[in-house]
mmCIF file of C-alpha atoms and ligand atoms in Angstrom:
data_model
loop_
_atom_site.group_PDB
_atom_site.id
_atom_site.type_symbol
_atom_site.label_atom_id
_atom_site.label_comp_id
_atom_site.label_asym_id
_atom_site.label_seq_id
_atom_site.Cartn_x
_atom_site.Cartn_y
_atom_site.Cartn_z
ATOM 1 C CA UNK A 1 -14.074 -76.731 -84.393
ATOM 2 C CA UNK A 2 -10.729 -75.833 -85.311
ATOM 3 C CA UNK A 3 -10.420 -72.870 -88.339
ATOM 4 C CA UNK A 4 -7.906 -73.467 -90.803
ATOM 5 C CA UNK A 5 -5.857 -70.143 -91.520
ATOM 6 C CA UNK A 6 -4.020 -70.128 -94.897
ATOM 7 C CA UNK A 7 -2.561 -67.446 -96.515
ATOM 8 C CA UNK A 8 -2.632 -66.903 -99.885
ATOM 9 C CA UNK A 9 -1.355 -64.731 -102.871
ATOM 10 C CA UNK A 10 -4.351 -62.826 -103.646
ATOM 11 C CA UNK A 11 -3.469 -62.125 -107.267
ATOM 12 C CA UNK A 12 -2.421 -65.632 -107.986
ATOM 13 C CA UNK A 13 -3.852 -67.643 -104.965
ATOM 14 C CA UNK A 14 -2.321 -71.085 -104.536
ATOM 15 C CA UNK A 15 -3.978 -74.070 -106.632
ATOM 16 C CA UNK A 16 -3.841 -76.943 -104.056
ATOM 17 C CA UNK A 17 -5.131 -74.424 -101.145
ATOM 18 C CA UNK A 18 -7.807 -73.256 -103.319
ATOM 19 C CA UNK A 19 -9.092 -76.801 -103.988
ATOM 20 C CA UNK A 20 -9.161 -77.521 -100.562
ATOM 21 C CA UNK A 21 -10.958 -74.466 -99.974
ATOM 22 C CA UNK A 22 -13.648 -75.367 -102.928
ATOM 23 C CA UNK A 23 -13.513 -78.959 -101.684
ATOM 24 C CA UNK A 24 -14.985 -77.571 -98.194
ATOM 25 C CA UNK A 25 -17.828 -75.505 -99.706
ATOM 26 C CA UNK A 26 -18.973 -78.295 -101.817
ATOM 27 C CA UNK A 27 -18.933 -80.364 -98.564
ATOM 28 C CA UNK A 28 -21.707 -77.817 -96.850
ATOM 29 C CA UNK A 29 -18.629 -76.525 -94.465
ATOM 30 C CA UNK A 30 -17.881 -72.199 -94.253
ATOM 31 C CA UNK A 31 -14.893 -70.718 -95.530
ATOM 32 C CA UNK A 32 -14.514 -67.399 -95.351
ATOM 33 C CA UNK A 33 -12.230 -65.219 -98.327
ATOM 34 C CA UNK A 34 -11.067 -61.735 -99.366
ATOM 35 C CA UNK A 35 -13.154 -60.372 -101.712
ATOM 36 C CA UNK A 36 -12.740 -56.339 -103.352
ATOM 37 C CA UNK A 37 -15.081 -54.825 -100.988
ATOM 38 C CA UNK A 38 -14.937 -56.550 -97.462
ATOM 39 C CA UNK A 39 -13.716 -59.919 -96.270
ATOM 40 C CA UNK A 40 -17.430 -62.661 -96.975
ATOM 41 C CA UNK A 41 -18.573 -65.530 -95.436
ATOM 42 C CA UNK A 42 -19.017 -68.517 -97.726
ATOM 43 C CA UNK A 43 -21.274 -71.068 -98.242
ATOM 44 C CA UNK A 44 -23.053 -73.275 -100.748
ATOM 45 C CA UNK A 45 -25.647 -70.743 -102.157
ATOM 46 C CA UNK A 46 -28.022 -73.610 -102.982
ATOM 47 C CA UNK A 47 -28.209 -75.470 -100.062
ATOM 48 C CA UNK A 48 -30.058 -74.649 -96.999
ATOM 49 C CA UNK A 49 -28.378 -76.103 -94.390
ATOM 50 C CA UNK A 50 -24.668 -74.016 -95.559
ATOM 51 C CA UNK A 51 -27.084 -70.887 -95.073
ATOM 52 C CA UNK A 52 -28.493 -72.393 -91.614
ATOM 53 C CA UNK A 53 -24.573 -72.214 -90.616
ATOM 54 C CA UNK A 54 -23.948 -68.858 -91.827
ATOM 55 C CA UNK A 55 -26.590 -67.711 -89.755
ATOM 56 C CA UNK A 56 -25.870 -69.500 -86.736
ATOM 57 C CA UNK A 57 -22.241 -68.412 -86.979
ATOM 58 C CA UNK A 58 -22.494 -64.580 -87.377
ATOM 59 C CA UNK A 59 -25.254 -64.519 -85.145
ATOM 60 C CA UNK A 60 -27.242 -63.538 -87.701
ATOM 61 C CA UNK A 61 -31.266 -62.797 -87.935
ATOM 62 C CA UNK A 62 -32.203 -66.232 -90.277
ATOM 63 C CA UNK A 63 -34.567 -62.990 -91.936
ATOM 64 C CA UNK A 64 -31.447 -61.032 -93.295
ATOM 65 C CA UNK A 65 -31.124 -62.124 -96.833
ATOM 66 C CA UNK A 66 -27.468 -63.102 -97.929
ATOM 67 C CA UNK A 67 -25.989 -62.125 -101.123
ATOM 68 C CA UNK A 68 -25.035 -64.822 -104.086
ATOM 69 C CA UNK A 69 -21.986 -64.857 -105.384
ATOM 70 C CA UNK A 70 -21.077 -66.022 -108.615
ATOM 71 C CA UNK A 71 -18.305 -66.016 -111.121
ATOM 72 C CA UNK A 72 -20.085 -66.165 -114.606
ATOM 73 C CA UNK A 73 -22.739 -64.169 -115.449
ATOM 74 C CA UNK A 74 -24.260 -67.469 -117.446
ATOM 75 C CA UNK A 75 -25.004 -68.319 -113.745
ATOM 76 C CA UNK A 76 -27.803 -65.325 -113.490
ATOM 77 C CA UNK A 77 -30.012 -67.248 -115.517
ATOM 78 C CA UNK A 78 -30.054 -69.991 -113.163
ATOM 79 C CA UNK A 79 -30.769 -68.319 -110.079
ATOM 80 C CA UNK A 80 -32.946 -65.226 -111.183
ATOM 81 C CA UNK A 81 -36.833 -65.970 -112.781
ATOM 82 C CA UNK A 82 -35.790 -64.090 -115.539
ATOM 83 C CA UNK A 83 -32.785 -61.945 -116.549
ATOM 84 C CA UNK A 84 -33.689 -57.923 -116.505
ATOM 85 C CA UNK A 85 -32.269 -56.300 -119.674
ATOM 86 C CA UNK A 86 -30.734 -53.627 -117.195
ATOM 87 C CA UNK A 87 -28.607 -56.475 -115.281
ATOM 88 C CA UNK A 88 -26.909 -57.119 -118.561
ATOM 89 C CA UNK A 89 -26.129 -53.403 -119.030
ATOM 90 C CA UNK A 90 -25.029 -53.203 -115.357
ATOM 91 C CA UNK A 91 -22.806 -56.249 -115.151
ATOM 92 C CA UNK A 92 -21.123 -55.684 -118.653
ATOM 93 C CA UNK A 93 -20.291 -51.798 -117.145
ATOM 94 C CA UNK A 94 -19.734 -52.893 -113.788
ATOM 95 C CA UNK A 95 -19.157 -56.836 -112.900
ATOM 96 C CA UNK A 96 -16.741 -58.250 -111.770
ATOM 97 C CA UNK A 97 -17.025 -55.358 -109.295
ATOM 98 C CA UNK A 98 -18.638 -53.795 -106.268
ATOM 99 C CA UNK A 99 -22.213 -54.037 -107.273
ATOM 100 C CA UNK A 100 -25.142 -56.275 -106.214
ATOM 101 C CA UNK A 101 -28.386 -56.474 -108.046
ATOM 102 C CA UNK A 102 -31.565 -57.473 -106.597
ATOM 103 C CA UNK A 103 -33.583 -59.870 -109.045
ATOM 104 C CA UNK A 104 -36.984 -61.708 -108.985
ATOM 105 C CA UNK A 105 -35.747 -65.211 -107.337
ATOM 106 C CA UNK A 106 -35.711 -68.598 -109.743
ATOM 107 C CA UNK A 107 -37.138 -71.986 -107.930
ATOM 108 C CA UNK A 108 -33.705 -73.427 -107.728
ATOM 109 C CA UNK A 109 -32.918 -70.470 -104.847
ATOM 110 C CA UNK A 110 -33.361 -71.733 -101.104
ATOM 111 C CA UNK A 111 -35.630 -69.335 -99.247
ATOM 112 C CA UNK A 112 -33.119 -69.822 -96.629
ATOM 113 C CA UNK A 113 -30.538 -68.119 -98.899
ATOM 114 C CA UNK A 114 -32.920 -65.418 -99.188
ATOM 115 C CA UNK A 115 -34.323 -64.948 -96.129
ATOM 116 C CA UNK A 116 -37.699 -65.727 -96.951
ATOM 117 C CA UNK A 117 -37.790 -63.199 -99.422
ATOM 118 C CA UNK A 118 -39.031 -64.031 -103.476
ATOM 119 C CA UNK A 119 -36.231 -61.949 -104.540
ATOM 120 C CA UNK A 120 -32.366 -62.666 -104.298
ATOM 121 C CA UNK A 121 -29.227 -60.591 -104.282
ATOM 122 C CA UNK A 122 -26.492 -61.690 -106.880
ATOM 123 C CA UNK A 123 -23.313 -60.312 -107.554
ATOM 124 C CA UNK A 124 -19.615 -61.183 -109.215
ATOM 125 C CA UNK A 125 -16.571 -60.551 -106.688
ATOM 126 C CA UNK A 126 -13.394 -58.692 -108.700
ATOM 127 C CA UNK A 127 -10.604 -60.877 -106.282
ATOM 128 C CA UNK A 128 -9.207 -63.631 -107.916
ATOM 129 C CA UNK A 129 -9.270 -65.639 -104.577
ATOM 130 C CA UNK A 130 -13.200 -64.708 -104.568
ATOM 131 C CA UNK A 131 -13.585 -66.032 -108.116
ATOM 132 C CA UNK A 132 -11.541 -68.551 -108.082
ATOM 133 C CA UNK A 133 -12.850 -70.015 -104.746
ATOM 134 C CA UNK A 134 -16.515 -70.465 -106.515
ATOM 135 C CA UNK A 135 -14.892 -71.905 -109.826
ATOM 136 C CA UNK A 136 -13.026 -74.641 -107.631
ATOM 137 C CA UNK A 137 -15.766 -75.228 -105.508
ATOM 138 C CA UNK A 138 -18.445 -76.063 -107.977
ATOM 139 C CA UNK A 139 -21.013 -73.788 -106.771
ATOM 140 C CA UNK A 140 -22.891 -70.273 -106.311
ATOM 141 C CA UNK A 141 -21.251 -68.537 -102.833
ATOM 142 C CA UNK A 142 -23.855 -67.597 -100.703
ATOM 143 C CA UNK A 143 -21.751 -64.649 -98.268
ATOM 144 C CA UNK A 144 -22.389 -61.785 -95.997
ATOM 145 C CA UNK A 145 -19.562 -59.964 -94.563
ATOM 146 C CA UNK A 146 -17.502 -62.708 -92.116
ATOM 147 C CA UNK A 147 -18.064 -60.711 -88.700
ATOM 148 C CA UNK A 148 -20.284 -61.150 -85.935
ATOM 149 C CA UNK A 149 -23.331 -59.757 -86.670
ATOM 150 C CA UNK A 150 -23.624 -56.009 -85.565
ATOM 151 C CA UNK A 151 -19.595 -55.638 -85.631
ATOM 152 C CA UNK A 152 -18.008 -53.473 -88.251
ATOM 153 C CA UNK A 153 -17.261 -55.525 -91.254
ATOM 154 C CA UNK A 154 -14.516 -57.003 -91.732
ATOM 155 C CA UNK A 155 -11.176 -55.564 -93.912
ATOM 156 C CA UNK A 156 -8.389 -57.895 -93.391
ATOM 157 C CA UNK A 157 -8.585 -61.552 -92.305
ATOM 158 C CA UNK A 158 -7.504 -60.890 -88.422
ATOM 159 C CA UNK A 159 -11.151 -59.277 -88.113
ATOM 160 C CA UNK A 160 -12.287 -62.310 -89.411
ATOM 161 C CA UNK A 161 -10.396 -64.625 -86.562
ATOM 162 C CA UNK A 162 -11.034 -62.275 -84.106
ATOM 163 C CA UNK A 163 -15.067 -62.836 -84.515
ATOM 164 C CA UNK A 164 -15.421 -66.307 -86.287
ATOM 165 C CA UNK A 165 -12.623 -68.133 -85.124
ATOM 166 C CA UNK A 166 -13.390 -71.576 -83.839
ATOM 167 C CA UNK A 167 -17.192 -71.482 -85.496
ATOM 168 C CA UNK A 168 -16.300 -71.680 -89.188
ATOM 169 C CA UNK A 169 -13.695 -74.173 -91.089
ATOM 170 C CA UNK A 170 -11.386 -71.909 -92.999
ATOM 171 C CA UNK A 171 -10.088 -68.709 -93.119
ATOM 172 C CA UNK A 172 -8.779 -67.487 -96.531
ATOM 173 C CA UNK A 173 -6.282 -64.699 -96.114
ATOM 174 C CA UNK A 174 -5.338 -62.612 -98.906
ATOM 175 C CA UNK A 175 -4.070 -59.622 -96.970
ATOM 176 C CA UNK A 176 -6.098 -56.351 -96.997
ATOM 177 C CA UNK A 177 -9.056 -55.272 -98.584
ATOM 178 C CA UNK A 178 -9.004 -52.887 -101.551
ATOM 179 C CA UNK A 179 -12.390 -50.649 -101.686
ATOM 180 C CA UNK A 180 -13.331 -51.154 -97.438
ATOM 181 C CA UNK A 181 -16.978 -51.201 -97.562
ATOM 182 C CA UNK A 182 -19.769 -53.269 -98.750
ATOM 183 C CA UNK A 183 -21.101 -53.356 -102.445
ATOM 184 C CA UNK A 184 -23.636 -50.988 -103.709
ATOM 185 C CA UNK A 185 -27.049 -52.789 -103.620
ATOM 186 C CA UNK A 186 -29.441 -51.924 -106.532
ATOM 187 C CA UNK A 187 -32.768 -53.132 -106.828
ATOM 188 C CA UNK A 188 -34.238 -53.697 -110.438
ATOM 189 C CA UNK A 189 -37.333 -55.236 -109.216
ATOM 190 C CA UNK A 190 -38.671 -51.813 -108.370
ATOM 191 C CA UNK A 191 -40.734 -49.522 -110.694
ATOM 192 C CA UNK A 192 -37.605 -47.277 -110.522
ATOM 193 C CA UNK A 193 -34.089 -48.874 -109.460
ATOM 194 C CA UNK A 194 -33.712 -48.301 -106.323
ATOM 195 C CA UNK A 195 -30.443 -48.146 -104.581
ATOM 196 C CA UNK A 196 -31.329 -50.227 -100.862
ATOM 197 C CA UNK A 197 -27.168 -49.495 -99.710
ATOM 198 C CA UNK A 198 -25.063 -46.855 -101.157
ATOM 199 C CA UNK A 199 -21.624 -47.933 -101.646
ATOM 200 C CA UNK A 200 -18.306 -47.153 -103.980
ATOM 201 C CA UNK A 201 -20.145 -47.224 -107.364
ATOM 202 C CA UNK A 202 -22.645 -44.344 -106.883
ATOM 203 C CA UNK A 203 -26.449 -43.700 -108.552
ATOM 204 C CA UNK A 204 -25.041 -41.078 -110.869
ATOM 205 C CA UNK A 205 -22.482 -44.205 -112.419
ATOM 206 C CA UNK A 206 -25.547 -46.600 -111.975
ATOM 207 C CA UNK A 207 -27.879 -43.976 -113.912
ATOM 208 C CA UNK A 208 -25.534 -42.955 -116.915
ATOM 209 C CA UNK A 209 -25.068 -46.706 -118.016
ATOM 210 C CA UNK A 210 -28.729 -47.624 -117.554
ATOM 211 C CA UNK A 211 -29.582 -44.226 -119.069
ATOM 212 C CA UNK A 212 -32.422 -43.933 -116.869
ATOM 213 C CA UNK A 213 -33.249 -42.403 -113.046
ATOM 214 C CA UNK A 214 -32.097 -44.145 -110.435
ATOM 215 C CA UNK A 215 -33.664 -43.460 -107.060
ATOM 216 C CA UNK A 216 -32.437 -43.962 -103.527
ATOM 217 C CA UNK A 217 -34.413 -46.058 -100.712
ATOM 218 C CA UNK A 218 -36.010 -43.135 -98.940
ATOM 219 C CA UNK A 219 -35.944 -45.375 -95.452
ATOM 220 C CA UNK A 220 -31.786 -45.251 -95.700
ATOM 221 C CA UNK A 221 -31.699 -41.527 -96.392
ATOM 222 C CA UNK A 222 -34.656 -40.942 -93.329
ATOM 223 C CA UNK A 223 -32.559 -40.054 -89.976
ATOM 224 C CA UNK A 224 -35.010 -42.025 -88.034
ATOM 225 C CA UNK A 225 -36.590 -45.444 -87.987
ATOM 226 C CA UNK A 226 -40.213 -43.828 -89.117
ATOM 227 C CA UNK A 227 -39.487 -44.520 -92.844
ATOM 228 C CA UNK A 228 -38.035 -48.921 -92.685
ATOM 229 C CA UNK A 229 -35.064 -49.610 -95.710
ATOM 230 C CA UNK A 230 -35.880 -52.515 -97.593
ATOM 231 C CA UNK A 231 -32.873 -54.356 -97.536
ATOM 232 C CA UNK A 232 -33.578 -56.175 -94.244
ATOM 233 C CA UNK A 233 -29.961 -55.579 -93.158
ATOM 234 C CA UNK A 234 -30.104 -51.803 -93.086
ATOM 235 C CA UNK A 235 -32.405 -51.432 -90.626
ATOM 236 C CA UNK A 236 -30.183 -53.430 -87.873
ATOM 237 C CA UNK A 237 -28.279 -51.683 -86.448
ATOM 238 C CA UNK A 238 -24.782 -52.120 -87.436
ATOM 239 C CA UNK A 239 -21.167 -51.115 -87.629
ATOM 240 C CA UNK A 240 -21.928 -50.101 -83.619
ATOM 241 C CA UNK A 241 -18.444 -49.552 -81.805
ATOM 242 C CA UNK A 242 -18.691 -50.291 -78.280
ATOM 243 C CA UNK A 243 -18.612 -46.749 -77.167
ATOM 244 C CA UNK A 244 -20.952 -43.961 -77.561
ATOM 245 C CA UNK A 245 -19.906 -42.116 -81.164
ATOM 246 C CA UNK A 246 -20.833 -38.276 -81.852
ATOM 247 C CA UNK A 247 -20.048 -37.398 -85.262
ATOM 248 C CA UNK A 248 -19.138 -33.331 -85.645
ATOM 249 C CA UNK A 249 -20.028 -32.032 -88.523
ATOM 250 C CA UNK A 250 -18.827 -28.329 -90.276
ATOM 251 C CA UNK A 251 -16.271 -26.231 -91.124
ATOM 252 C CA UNK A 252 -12.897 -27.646 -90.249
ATOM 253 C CA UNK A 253 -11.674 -24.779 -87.281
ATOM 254 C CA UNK A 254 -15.161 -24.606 -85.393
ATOM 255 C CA UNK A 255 -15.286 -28.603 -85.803
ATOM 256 C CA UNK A 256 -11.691 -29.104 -83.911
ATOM 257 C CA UNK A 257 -12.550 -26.355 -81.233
ATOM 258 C CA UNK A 258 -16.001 -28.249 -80.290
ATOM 259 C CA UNK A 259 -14.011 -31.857 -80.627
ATOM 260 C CA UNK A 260 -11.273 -30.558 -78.054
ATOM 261 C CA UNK A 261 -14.048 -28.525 -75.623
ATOM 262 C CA UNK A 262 -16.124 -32.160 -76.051
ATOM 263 C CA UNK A 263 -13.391 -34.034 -75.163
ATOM 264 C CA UNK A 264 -12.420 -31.610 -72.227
ATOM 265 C CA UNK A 265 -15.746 -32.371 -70.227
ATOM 266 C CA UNK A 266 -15.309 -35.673 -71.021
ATOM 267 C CA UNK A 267 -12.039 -36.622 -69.309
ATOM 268 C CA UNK A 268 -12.964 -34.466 -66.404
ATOM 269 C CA UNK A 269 -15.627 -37.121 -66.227
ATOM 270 C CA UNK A 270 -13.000 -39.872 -66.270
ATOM 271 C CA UNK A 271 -13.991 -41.477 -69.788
ATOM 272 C CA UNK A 272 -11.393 -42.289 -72.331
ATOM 273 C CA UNK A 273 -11.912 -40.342 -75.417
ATOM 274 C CA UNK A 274 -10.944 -41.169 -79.313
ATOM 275 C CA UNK A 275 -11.211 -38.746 -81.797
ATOM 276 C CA UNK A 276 -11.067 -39.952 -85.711
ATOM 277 C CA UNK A 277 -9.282 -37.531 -87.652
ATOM 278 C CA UNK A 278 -7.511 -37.190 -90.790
ATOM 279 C CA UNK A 279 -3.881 -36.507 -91.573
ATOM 280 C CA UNK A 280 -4.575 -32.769 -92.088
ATOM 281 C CA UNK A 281 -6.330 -32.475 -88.573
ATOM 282 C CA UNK A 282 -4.366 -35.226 -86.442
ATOM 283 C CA UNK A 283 -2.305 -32.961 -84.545
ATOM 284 C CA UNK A 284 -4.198 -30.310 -83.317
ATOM 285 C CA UNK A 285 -6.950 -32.551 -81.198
ATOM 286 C CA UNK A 286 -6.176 -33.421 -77.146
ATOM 287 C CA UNK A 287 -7.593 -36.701 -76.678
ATOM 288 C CA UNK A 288 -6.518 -40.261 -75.199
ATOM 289 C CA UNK A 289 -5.798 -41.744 -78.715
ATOM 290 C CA UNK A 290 -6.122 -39.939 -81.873
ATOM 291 C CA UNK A 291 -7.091 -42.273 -85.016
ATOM 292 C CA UNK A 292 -5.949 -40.896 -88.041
ATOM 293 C CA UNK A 293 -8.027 -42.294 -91.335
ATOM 294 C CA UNK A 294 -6.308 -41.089 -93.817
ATOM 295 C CA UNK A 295 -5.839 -37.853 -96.169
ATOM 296 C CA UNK A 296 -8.998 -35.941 -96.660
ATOM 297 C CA UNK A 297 -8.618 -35.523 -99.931
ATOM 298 C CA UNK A 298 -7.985 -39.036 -100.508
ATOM 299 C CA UNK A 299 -11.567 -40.927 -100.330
ATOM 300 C CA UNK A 300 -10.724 -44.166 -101.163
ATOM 301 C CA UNK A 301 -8.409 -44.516 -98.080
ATOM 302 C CA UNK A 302 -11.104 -42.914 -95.825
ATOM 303 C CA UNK A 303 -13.634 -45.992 -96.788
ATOM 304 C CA UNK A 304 -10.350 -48.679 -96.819
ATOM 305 C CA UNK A 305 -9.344 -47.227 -92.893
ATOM 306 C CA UNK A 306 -13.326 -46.947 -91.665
ATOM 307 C CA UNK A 307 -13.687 -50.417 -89.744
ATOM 308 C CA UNK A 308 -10.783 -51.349 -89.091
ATOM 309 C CA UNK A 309 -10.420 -47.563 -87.119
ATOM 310 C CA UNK A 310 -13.861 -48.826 -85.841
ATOM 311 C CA UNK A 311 -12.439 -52.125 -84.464
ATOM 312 C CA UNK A 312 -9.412 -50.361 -82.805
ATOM 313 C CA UNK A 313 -11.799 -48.210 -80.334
ATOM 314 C CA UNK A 314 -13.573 -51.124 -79.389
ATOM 315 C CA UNK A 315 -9.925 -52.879 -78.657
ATOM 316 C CA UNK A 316 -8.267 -49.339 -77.132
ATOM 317 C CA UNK A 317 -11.602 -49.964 -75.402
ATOM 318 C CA UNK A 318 -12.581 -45.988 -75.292
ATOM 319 C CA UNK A 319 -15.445 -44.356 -73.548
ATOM 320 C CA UNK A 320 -16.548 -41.955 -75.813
ATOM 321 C CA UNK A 321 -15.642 -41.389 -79.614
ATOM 322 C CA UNK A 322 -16.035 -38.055 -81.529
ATOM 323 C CA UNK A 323 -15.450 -37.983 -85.491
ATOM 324 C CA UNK A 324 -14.791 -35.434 -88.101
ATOM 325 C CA UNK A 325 -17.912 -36.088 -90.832
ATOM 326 C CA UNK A 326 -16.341 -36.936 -94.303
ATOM 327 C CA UNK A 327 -18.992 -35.796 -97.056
ATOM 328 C CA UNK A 328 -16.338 -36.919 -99.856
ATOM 329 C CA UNK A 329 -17.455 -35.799 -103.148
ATOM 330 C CA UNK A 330 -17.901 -39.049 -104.823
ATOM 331 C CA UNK A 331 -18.352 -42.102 -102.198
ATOM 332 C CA UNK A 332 -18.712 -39.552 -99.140
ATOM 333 C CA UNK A 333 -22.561 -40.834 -99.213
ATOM 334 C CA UNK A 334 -21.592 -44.468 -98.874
ATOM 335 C CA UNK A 335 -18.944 -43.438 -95.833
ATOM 336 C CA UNK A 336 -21.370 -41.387 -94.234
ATOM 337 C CA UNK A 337 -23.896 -44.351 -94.477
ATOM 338 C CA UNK A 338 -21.797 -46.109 -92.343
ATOM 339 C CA UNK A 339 -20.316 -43.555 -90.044
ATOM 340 C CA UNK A 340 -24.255 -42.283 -89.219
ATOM 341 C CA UNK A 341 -24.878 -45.625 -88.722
ATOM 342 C CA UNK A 342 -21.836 -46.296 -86.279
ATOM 343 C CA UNK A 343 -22.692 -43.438 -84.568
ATOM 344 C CA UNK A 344 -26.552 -43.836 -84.171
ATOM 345 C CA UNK A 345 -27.403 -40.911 -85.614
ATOM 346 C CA UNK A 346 -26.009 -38.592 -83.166
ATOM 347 C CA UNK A 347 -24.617 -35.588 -85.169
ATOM 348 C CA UNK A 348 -23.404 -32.261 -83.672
ATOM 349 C CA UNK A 349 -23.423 -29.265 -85.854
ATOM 350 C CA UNK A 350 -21.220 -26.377 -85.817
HETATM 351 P P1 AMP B 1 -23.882 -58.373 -96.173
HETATM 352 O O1 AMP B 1 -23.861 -59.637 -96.919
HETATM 353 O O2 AMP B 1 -23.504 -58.500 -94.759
HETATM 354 O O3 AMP B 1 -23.151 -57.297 -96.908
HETATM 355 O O4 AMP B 1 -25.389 -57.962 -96.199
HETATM 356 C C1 AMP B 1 -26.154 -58.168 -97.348
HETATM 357 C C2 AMP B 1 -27.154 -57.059 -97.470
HETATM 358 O O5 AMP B 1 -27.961 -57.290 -98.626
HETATM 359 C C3 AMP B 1 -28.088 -56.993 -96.283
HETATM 360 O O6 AMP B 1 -28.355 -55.645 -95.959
HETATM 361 C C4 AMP B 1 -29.333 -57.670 -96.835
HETATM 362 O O7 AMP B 1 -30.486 -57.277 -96.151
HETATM 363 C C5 AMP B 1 -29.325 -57.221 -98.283
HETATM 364 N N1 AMP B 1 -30.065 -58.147 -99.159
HETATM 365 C C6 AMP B 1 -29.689 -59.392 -99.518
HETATM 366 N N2 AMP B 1 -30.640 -59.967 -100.289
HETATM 367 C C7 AMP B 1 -31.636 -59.063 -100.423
HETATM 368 C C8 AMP B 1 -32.906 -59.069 -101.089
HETATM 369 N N3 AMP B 1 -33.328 -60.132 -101.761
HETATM 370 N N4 AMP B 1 -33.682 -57.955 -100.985
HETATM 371 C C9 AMP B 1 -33.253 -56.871 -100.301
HETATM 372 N N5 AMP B 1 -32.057 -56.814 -99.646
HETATM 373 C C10 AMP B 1 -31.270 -57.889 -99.698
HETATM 374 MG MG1 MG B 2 -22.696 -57.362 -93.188
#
């Protein structure tokens, strides 16, 4: 199959591309688009034969749930059982934006959408190209992230060729990414909401609008797989660079002596080493290639330069990566999600 590449304006995308784009969902076919959080994979939400093909072309287990995109909130009523009273709260605070909510699943709902599961994950895009994509096409957007599955997700639509090319029919590109990593995922099917993925808007933001406690999914806090998440997603494991990653975690001097000594024995070994650092740090590390991710103080451009940084060691095709730990003050626990994950757990403290 040959993918269509178009570019478009992603504050005003163009009309006649975006019906062709629409026109291709509502014909069962993939497109994928830019969306606020990380480039998704679309397909017709309600059919199960568009989610058969998102499966097949991420490489995806058919038992990982996808999320539901939708650009009215009248649409919640036709794909949850019923409508919690906190979903209203949370999408008048927070929709369009990067949340997902987790909702008892209505009949009309594909299982294969789902994953099998009785619940489904719904959530409204803030990109114009997102929103106007499911207004043109007709339908609810059923879209994980557009990569292969276990790759990092994808921030700009190259990412998006580079994995899916040839296996899906359009690629929407609207340039890069704003926020960098995935929606926050809260479940109000639980006794408690539960938060199943941390992401940019936090459980302190979720609690104060809902006015009630918000907990976190102990099995994505646990450091080992004793404890399983319940978003089936989280417990694959994901965002894996090629190489082996060590993440080094204290205060800033000790953490650049033990990255340089680290990367010492290293190269006497032969590997090619890759150290992520920020602007503050860059200069004083000795590797092979030194990946700089942005100001330290800056956390939005830490989560907007995470995969893509991810996606370069894989193509500077390094042995061995070592990365400064960013504990940001407000979405540090949705980067180091994702770093922990990258790196399999494997933190050195000094
Ligand atoms: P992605 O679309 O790639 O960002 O992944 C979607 C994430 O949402 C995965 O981790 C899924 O397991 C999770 N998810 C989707 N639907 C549900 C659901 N009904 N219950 C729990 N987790 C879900
Ligand atoms: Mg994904």
């Amino acid at each position: 199959m040959d993918t269509i590449i178009e570019k478009v304006n992603p504050c005003q995308p163009d009309e006649k591309i975006m019906e062709q784009a629409g026109k291709r969902i509502a014909a069962g076919e993939l497109v994928a688009f830019p969306t606020e959080t990380v480039y998704g994979l679309g397909g017709d939400a309600l059919r199960p034969e568009a989610a058969a093909k998102i499966y097949a072309a991420k490489g995806r287990p058919s038992d990982n749930p996808l999320i539901v995109h939708i650009a009215d909130f009248s649409d919640m009523e036709r794909v949850a059982r019923e409508v919690p009273a906190q979903a209203k709260k949370l999408a008048d605070a927070f929709w369009p934006g990067p949340l997902t909510m987790i909702v008892w699943k209505s009949d009309e709902v594909p299982s294969a959408t789902t994953g099998g599961m009785d619940t489904v994950a719904v959530r409204m895009p803030n990109h114009p190209v997102a929103l106007e994509l499911i207004r043109k096409s007709g339908c609810l957007i059923a879209a994980p992230s557009a990569n292969t599955s276990g790759r990092p997700s994808p921030t700009e639509a190259k990412h998006v060729a580079e994995d899916l090319s040839g296996r899906i029919a359009m690629i929407l590109d609207g340039g890069p990414v704003g926020i960098g990593i995935e929606s926050t995922i809260i479940d109000l099917t639980e006794k408690k909401p539960m938060v199943l993925r941390p992401g940019y808007i936090t459980p302190k933001m979720l609690s104060d609008v809902l006015g009630q406690e918000v907990v976190m999914d102990p099995g994505i806090i646990a450091a080992d797989d004793t404890t399983k998440p319940k978003a089936p997603g989280m417990k694959y494991k994901h965002y894996a660079p090629k190489a082996d990653m060590v993440i080094v975690d204290g205060e800033e001097t000790a953490v650049i002596a033990k990255i340089n000594e680290l990367t010492k024995q290293r190269r006497t070994e032969g590997k090619k080493v890759a150290v992520i650092a920020t602007e503050e740090t860059r200069k004083h590390y000795h590797a092979d290639v030194v990946l700089c991710i942005g100001k330290r103080s800056d956390e939005d451009a830490i989560a907007q330069h995470l995969y893509q940084i991810l996606r370069e060691c894989d193509d500077l095709d390094v042995g061995e990566i070592y990365s400064e730990s960013f504990q940001t003050p407000r979405i540090g626990q949705a980067i180091m999600n994702r770093l922990l994950k990258a790196a399999g757990h494997t933190v050195i403290q000094v």
